[in-house]
Amino acid sequence: MSAGSETAADLKEKEQNDRQEVSSGIKLPNKTDKTHCSERVWPAAHGLLEFMQRRLMKGRMLELGAGTGWMALVYARQHPDDVHISCSDHPDYMQPLHQCLEMNNVPNVDALPLDWAHPGVVEGP
């Protein structure tokens, strides 16, 4: 898609992602699949982050359906000695998550593919 063919919705979403990057310090990859939800930071991620911050949650955590991993990356960066967060998503949609982890280098966050249709099969550390 060329820059001139972006829709108003595309531009609005890009502007929102840019604001999230600036306010959180977490870099997000450019979207490659405009139809899939795994490449988007959902309002629920902001709500979960706020919930965790209010309660100062610590320890090892698992985020299901993490998408970009934005929430985990923000929280783990804020609490590098207190938490380790494993982000999971369906194996077919791990690329945005892996990209975010590489772009942001937060050592206390990792990625685990998890297929809910076959929950007994988990690959990862």
PDB file of C-alpha atoms in Angstrom:
ATOM      1  CA  MET A   1       0.000   0.000   0.000  1.00  0.00           C
ATOM      2  CA  SER A   2       1.512   3.346  -0.969  1.00  0.00           C
ATOM      3  CA  ALA A   3       1.507   6.310   1.403  1.00  0.00           C
ATOM      4  CA  GLY A   4      -1.074   8.084  -0.759  1.00  0.00           C
ATOM      5  CA  SER A   5      -3.531   5.181  -0.570  1.00  0.00           C
ATOM      6  CA  GLU A   6      -3.806   5.060   3.223  1.00  0.00           C
ATOM      7  CA  THR A   7      -7.344   5.467   4.486  1.00  0.00           C
ATOM      8  CA  ALA A   8      -8.365   7.841   7.267  1.00  0.00           C
ATOM      9  CA  ALA A   9      -8.694   4.820   9.585  1.00  0.00           C
ATOM     10  CA  ASP A  10      -5.139   3.704   8.715  1.00  0.00           C
ATOM     11  CA  LEU A  11      -3.776   7.166   9.464  1.00  0.00           C
ATOM     12  CA  LYS A  12      -5.724   7.387  12.739  1.00  0.00           C
ATOM     13  CA  GLU A  13      -4.419   3.991  13.876  1.00  0.00           C
ATOM     14  CA  LYS A  14      -0.839   4.948  12.921  1.00  0.00           C
ATOM     15  CA  GLU A  15      -1.205   8.174  14.909  1.00  0.00           C
ATOM     16  CA  GLN A  16      -2.498   6.192  17.915  1.00  0.00           C
ATOM     17  CA  ASN A  17       0.435   3.749  17.688  1.00  0.00           C
ATOM     18  CA  ASP A  18       2.862   6.676  17.461  1.00  0.00           C
ATOM     19  CA  ARG A  19       1.361   8.202  20.635  1.00  0.00           C
ATOM     20  CA  GLN A  20       1.630   4.849  22.445  1.00  0.00           C
ATOM     21  CA  GLU A  21       5.275   4.531  21.445  1.00  0.00           C
ATOM     22  CA  VAL A  22       6.101   8.038  22.662  1.00  0.00           C
ATOM     23  CA  SER A  23       4.175   7.764  25.943  1.00  0.00           C
ATOM     24  CA  SER A  24       5.389   4.263  26.821  1.00  0.00           C
ATOM     25  CA  GLY A  25       8.831   4.194  25.237  1.00  0.00           C
ATOM     26  CA  ILE A  26       7.918   0.840  23.636  1.00  0.00           C
ATOM     27  CA  LYS A  27       8.543   0.590  19.898  1.00  0.00           C
ATOM     28  CA  LEU A  28       5.874  -1.112  17.792  1.00  0.00           C
ATOM     29  CA  PRO A  29       6.467  -2.710  14.373  1.00  0.00           C
ATOM     30  CA  ASN A  30       4.698  -1.476  11.269  1.00  0.00           C
ATOM     31  CA  LYS A  31       1.519  -3.443  10.690  1.00  0.00           C
ATOM     32  CA  THR A  32       1.734  -6.030   7.943  1.00  0.00           C
ATOM     33  CA  ASP A  33      -1.756  -7.546   8.213  1.00  0.00           C
ATOM     34  CA  LYS A  34      -4.389  -4.857   8.611  1.00  0.00           C
ATOM     35  CA  THR A  35      -7.109  -7.471   9.140  1.00  0.00           C
ATOM     36  CA  HIS A  36      -5.631  -9.347  12.098  1.00  0.00           C
ATOM     37  CA  CYS A  37      -5.990  -8.284  15.712  1.00  0.00           C
ATOM     38  CA  SER A  38      -2.540  -9.460  16.868  1.00  0.00           C
ATOM     39  CA  GLU A  39      -0.800  -6.367  15.485  1.00  0.00           C
ATOM     40  CA  ARG A  40      -2.847  -3.869  17.473  1.00  0.00           C
ATOM     41  CA  VAL A  41      -2.617  -2.518  21.019  1.00  0.00           C
ATOM     42  CA  TRP A  42      -6.132  -2.897  22.348  1.00  0.00           C
ATOM     43  CA  PRO A  43      -7.732  -0.666  25.006  1.00  0.00           C
ATOM     44  CA  ALA A  44      -7.834  -3.741  27.274  1.00  0.00           C
ATOM     45  CA  ALA A  45      -4.006  -3.720  27.315  1.00  0.00           C
ATOM     46  CA  HIS A  46      -4.099  -0.217  28.782  1.00  0.00           C
ATOM     47  CA  GLY A  47      -6.663  -1.323  31.364  1.00  0.00           C
ATOM     48  CA  LEU A  48      -4.635  -4.380  32.377  1.00  0.00           C
ATOM     49  CA  LEU A  49      -1.469  -2.300  32.646  1.00  0.00           C
ATOM     50  CA  GLU A  50      -3.232   0.215  34.893  1.00  0.00           C
ATOM     51  CA  PHE A  51      -4.627  -2.621  37.058  1.00  0.00           C
ATOM     52  CA  MET A  52      -1.170  -4.167  37.456  1.00  0.00           C
ATOM     53  CA  GLN A  53       0.448  -0.829  38.239  1.00  0.00           C
ATOM     54  CA  ARG A  54      -2.087  -0.041  40.962  1.00  0.00           C
ATOM     55  CA  ARG A  55      -1.471  -3.417  42.617  1.00  0.00           C
ATOM     56  CA  LEU A  56       2.307  -3.513  42.029  1.00  0.00           C
ATOM     57  CA  MET A  57       2.057  -7.124  40.907  1.00  0.00           C
ATOM     58  CA  LYS A  58       5.276  -9.144  41.142  1.00  0.00           C
ATOM     59  CA  GLY A  59       6.533 -12.577  40.173  1.00  0.00           C
ATOM     60  CA  ARG A  60       6.206 -14.705  37.080  1.00  0.00           C
ATOM     61  CA  MET A  61       3.194 -13.990  34.861  1.00  0.00           C
ATOM     62  CA  LEU A  62       1.614 -15.282  31.659  1.00  0.00           C
ATOM     63  CA  GLU A  63      -0.194 -12.950  29.282  1.00  0.00           C
ATOM     64  CA  LEU A  64      -2.594 -14.867  27.033  1.00  0.00           C
ATOM     65  CA  GLY A  65      -3.232 -13.489  23.560  1.00  0.00           C
ATOM     66  CA  ALA A  66      -0.505 -10.888  23.990  1.00  0.00           C
ATOM     67  CA  GLY A  67      -0.454  -9.666  20.379  1.00  0.00           C
ATOM     68  CA  THR A  68       2.416  -7.167  20.289  1.00  0.00           C
ATOM     69  CA  GLY A  69       3.240  -7.738  23.965  1.00  0.00           C
ATOM     70  CA  TRP A  70       2.959  -3.986  24.576  1.00  0.00           C
ATOM     71  CA  MET A  71       1.459  -4.294  28.063  1.00  0.00           C
ATOM     72  CA  ALA A  72       4.041  -6.837  29.221  1.00  0.00           C
ATOM     73  CA  LEU A  73       6.916  -4.819  27.781  1.00  0.00           C
ATOM     74  CA  VAL A  74       5.803  -1.611  29.491  1.00  0.00           C
ATOM     75  CA  TYR A  75       5.230  -3.275  32.876  1.00  0.00           C
ATOM     76  CA  ALA A  76       8.367  -5.424  32.752  1.00  0.00           C
ATOM     77  CA  ARG A  77      10.504  -2.413  31.838  1.00  0.00           C
ATOM     78  CA  GLN A  78       9.061  -0.548  34.834  1.00  0.00           C
ATOM     79  CA  HIS A  79       9.797  -3.498  37.183  1.00  0.00           C
ATOM     80  CA  PRO A  80      12.949  -5.192  35.846  1.00  0.00           C
ATOM     81  CA  ASP A  81      13.856  -6.915  39.127  1.00  0.00           C
ATOM     82  CA  ASP A  82      10.342  -7.866  40.263  1.00  0.00           C
ATOM     83  CA  VAL A  83       8.641  -9.596  37.324  1.00  0.00           C
ATOM     84  CA  HIS A  84       9.134 -11.986  34.455  1.00  0.00           C
ATOM     85  CA  ILE A  85       6.319 -12.038  31.910  1.00  0.00           C
ATOM     86  CA  SER A  86       5.790 -14.739  29.298  1.00  0.00           C
ATOM     87  CA  CYS A  87       3.656 -13.479  26.418  1.00  0.00           C
ATOM     88  CA  SER A  88       1.677 -16.050  24.499  1.00  0.00           C
ATOM     89  CA  ASP A  89      -0.271 -16.016  21.285  1.00  0.00           C
ATOM     90  CA  HIS A  90      -1.369 -18.468  18.631  1.00  0.00           C
ATOM     91  CA  PRO A  91       1.643 -19.917  16.774  1.00  0.00           C
ATOM     92  CA  ASP A  92       0.415 -18.417  13.479  1.00  0.00           C
ATOM     93  CA  TYR A  93       0.465 -14.877  14.928  1.00  0.00           C
ATOM     94  CA  MET A  94       3.770 -14.727  16.787  1.00  0.00           C
ATOM     95  CA  GLN A  95       5.605 -12.475  14.304  1.00  0.00           C
ATOM     96  CA  PRO A  96       4.439  -9.107  15.750  1.00  0.00           C
ATOM     97  CA  LEU A  97       5.330 -10.299  19.239  1.00  0.00           C
ATOM     98  CA  HIS A  98       8.799 -11.464  18.226  1.00  0.00           C
ATOM     99  CA  GLN A  99       9.366  -8.168  16.396  1.00  0.00           C
ATOM    100  CA  CYS A 100       8.392  -6.134  19.465  1.00  0.00           C
ATOM    101  CA  LEU A 101      10.623  -8.184  21.741  1.00  0.00           C
ATOM    102  CA  GLU A 102      13.586  -7.710  19.387  1.00  0.00           C
ATOM    103  CA  MET A 103      12.929  -3.986  18.937  1.00  0.00           C
ATOM    104  CA  ASN A 104      12.638  -3.261  22.662  1.00  0.00           C
ATOM    105  CA  ASN A 105      15.169  -5.589  24.327  1.00  0.00           C
ATOM    106  CA  VAL A 106      13.379  -6.116  27.654  1.00  0.00           C
ATOM    107  CA  PRO A 107      15.132  -9.187  29.113  1.00  0.00           C
ATOM    108  CA  ASN A 108      12.414 -10.115  31.596  1.00  0.00           C
ATOM    109  CA  VAL A 109       9.838 -10.767  28.834  1.00  0.00           C
ATOM    110  CA  ASP A 110       9.741 -13.844  26.601  1.00  0.00           C
ATOM    111  CA  ALA A 111       7.361 -15.293  24.033  1.00  0.00           C
ATOM    112  CA  LEU A 112       5.553 -18.639  24.014  1.00  0.00           C
ATOM    113  CA  PRO A 113       3.355 -19.895  21.181  1.00  0.00           C
ATOM    114  CA  LEU A 114       0.141 -21.360  22.583  1.00  0.00           C
ATOM    115  CA  ASP A 115      -2.637 -22.930  20.528  1.00  0.00           C
ATOM    116  CA  TRP A 116      -5.789 -23.031  22.618  1.00  0.00           C
ATOM    117  CA  ALA A 117      -7.130 -25.836  20.428  1.00  0.00           C
ATOM    118  CA  HIS A 118      -4.188 -27.932  21.687  1.00  0.00           C
ATOM    119  CA  PRO A 119      -3.377 -26.423  25.115  1.00  0.00           C
ATOM    120  CA  GLY A 120      -1.143 -29.298  26.191  1.00  0.00           C
ATOM    121  CA  VAL A 121       1.458 -28.358  23.593  1.00  0.00           C
ATOM    122  CA  VAL A 122       3.600 -25.429  24.739  1.00  0.00           C
ATOM    123  CA  GLU A 123       6.865 -24.506  23.115  1.00  0.00           C
ATOM    124  CA  GLY A 124       9.317 -22.194  24.841  1.00  0.00           C
ATOM    125  CA  PRO A 125      11.824 -21.758  27.632  1.00  0.00           C
TER     126      PRO A 125
END
